[in-house]
Coordinates of C-alpha atoms in Angstrom, one line a residue:
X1401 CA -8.2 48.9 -21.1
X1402 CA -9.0 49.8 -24.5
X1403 CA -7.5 49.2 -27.7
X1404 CA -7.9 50.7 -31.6
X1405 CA -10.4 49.0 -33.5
X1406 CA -7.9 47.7 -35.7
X1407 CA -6.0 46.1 -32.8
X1408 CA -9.0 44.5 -32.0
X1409 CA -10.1 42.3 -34.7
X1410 CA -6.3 41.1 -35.6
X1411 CA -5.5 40.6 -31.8
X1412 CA -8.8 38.6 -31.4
X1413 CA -8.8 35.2 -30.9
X1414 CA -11.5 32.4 -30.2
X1415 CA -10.7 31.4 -26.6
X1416 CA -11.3 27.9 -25.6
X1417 CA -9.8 28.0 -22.3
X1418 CA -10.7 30.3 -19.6
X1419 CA -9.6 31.4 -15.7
X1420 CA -12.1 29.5 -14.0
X1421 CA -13.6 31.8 -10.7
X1422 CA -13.6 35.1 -12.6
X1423 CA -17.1 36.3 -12.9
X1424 CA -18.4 39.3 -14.8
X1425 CA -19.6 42.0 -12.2
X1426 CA -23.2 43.5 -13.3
X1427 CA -21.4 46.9 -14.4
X1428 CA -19.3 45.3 -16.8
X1429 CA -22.5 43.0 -18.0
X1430 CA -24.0 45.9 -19.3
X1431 CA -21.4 47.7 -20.8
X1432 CA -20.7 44.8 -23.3
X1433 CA -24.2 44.8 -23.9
X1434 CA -24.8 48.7 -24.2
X1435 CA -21.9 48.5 -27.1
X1436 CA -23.4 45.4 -28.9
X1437 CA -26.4 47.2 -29.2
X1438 CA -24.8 49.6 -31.2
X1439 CA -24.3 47.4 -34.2
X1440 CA -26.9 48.0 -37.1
X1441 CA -29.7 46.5 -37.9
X1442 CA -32.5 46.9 -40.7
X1443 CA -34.6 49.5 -40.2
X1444 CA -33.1 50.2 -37.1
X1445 CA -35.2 47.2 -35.7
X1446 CA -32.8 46.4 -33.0
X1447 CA -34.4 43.1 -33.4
X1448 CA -31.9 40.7 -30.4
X1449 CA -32.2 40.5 -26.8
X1450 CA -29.1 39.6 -24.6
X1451 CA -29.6 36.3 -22.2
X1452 CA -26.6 36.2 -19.9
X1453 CA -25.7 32.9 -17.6
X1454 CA -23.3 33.8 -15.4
X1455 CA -24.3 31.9 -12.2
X1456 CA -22.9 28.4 -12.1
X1457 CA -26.0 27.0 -11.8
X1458 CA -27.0 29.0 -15.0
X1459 CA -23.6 27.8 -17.1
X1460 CA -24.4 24.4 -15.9
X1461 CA -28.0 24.2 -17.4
X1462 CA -26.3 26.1 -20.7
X1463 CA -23.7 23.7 -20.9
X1464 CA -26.3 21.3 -21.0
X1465 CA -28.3 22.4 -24.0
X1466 CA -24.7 22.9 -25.4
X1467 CA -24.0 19.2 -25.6
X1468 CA -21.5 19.6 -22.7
X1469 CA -19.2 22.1 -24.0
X1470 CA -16.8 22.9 -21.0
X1471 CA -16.4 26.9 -22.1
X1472 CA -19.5 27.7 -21.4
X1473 CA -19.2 26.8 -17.1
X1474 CA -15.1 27.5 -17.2
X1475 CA -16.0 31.6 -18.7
X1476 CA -17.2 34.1 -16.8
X1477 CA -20.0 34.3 -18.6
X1478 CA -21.9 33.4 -21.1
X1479 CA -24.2 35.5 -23.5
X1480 CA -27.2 33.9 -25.6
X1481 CA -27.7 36.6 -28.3
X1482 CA -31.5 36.0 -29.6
X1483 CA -32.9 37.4 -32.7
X1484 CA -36.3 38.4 -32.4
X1485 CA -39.3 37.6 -35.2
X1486 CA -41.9 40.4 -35.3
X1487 CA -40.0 42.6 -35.2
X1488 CA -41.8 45.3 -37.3
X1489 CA -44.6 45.4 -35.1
X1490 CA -42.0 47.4 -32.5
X1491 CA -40.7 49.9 -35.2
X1492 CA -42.3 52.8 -34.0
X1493 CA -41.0 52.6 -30.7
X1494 CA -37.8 52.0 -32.2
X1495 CA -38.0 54.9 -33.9
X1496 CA -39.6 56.9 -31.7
X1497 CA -35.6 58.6 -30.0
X1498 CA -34.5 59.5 -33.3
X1499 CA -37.3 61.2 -34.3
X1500 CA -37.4 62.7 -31.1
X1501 CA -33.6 63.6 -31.3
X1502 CA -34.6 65.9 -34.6
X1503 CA -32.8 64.3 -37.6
X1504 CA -35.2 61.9 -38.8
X1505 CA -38.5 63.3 -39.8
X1506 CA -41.8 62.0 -38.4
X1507 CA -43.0 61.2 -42.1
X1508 CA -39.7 59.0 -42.9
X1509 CA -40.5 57.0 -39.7
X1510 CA -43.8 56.3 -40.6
X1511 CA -42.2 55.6 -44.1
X1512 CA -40.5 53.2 -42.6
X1513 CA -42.7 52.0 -40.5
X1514 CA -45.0 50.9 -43.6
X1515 CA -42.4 49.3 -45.3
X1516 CA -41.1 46.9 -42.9
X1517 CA -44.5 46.3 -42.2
X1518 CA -45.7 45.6 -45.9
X1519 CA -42.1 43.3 -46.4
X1520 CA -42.1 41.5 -43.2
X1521 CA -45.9 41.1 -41.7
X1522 CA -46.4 37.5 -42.4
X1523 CA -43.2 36.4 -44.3
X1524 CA -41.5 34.4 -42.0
X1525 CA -38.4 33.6 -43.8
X1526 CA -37.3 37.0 -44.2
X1527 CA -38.3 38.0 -40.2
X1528 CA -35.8 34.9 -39.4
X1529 CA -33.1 36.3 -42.2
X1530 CA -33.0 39.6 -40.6
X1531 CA -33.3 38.1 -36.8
X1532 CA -30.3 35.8 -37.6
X1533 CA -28.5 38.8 -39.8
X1534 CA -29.0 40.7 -36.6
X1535 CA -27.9 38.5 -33.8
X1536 CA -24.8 37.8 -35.8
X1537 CA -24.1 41.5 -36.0
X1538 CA -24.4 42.4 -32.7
X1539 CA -22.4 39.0 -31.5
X1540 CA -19.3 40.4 -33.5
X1541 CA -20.0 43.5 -31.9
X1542 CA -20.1 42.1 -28.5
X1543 CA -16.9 40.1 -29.3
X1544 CA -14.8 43.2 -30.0
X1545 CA -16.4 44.9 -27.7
X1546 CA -14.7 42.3 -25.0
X1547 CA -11.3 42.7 -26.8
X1548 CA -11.5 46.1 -26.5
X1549 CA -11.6 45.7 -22.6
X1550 CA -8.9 42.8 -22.2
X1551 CA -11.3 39.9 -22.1
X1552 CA -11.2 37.1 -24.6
X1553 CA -14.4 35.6 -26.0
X1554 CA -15.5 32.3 -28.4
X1555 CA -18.6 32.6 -30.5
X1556 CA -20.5 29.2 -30.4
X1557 CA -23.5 27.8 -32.9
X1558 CA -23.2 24.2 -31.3
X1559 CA -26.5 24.0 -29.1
X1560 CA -29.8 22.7 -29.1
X1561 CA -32.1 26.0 -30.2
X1562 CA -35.2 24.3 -28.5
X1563 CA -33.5 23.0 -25.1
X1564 CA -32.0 27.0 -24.8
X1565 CA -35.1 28.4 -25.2
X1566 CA -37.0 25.9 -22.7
X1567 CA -34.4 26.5 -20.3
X1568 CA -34.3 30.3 -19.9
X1569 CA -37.6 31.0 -20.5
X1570 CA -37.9 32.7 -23.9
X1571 CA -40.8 33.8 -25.9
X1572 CA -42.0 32.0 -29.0
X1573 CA -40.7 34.8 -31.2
X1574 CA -36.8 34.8 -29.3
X1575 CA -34.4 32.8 -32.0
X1576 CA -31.3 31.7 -29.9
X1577 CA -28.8 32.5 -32.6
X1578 CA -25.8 32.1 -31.2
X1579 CA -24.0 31.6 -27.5
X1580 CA -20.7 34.1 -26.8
X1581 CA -18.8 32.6 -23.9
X1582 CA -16.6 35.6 -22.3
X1583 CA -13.9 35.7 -19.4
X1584 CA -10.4 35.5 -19.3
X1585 CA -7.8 34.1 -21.0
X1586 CA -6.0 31.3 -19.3
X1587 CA -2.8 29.4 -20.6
X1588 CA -2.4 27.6 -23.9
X1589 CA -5.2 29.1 -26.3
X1590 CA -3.7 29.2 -29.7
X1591 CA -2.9 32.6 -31.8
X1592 CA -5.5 33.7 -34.4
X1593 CA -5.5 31.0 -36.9
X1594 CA -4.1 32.1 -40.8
X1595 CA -6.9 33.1 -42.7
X1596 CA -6.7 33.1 -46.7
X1597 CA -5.1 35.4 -48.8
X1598 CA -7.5 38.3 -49.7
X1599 CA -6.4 37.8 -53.5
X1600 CA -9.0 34.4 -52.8
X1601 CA -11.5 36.2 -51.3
X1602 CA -11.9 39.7 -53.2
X1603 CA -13.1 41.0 -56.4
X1604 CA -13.0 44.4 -57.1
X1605 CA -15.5 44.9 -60.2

């Protein structure tokens, strides 16, 4: 199935009940992945990694650091995006395709590469800023990446940071960010709630 990108975002919903027993086969995994790696990122730091639960025994330990939220074991699975700190000290293998590729010069990589590393090397604050700003990107990306193929999804901040990264493992410099349950749809989710008028929300200057 796929869908414009415009039917996308107003179909979308945030789906809090799921058809239980419906698991996510390794294929499909990866394609969601693969297209929420697509969304930007500064400098092209591609600064997340994608921690998937999709066991039960997985969900179970999730919904655990997730103060027992039922979504997380009921979807098929569910996706911890992580934004990573430090990331500037990976920019030149980052880079490294596109300069490869042809259209971006070796000098405006190492440009670049100086930069990030002169704005980011020991400032902590703004490595968490762009890991957050980053996770969040790719977790929409992901999100309409699953409406796109008929799957519903809810994007969930409710969890303990420091249980989810005991549990699965991750490094010192892996922020859980956010948890994206993804499965599908059972009976009795509501419709995309009103959002305010754009009058209330734009100004055109």
């Amino acid at each position: 199935m796929t869908i414009s990108v415009q039917a996308a975002i107003t179909s979308r919903v945030s789906i809090n009940t799921f058809q239980p027993n419906r698991p996510l086969d390794d294929a499909t995994i990866a394609s969601l992945v693969d297209l929420a790696t697509k969304a930007p990122s500064a400098y092209n730091l591609q600064n997340w990694r994608f921690v998937v639960a999709r066991s039960q025994e997985a969900k179970a330990r999730l919904e655990s650091s997730a103060y027992g939220q039922k979504k997380i074991t009921a979807a098929s699975a569910a996706f911890v995006i992580c934004g990573t700190l430090e990331a500037h000290t990976q920019l030149a293998s980052a880079l490294a395709p596109s300069v490869k590729a042809g259209f971006m010069p070796a000098l405006m990589a190492d440009a670049w590469q100086s930069q990030a590393y002169r704005s980011h090397e020991g400032n902590d604050e703004l490595q968490r800023d762009e890991a957050v700003r980053s996770a969040s990107l790719a977790a929409m990306t992901l999100m309409l990446a699953a409406q796109g193929m008929g799957l519903g999804s809810c994007a969930m901040s409710g969890f303990d940071a420091g249980q989810v990264a005991q549990e699965f493992g991750l490094a010192s410099t892996e922020l859980p960010v956010l948890i994206v349950v993804i499965g599908y749809p059972d009976q009795g989710n509501w419709p995309q709630k009103p959002r305010r008028p754009v009058s209330e929300v734009l100004t055109i200057v």
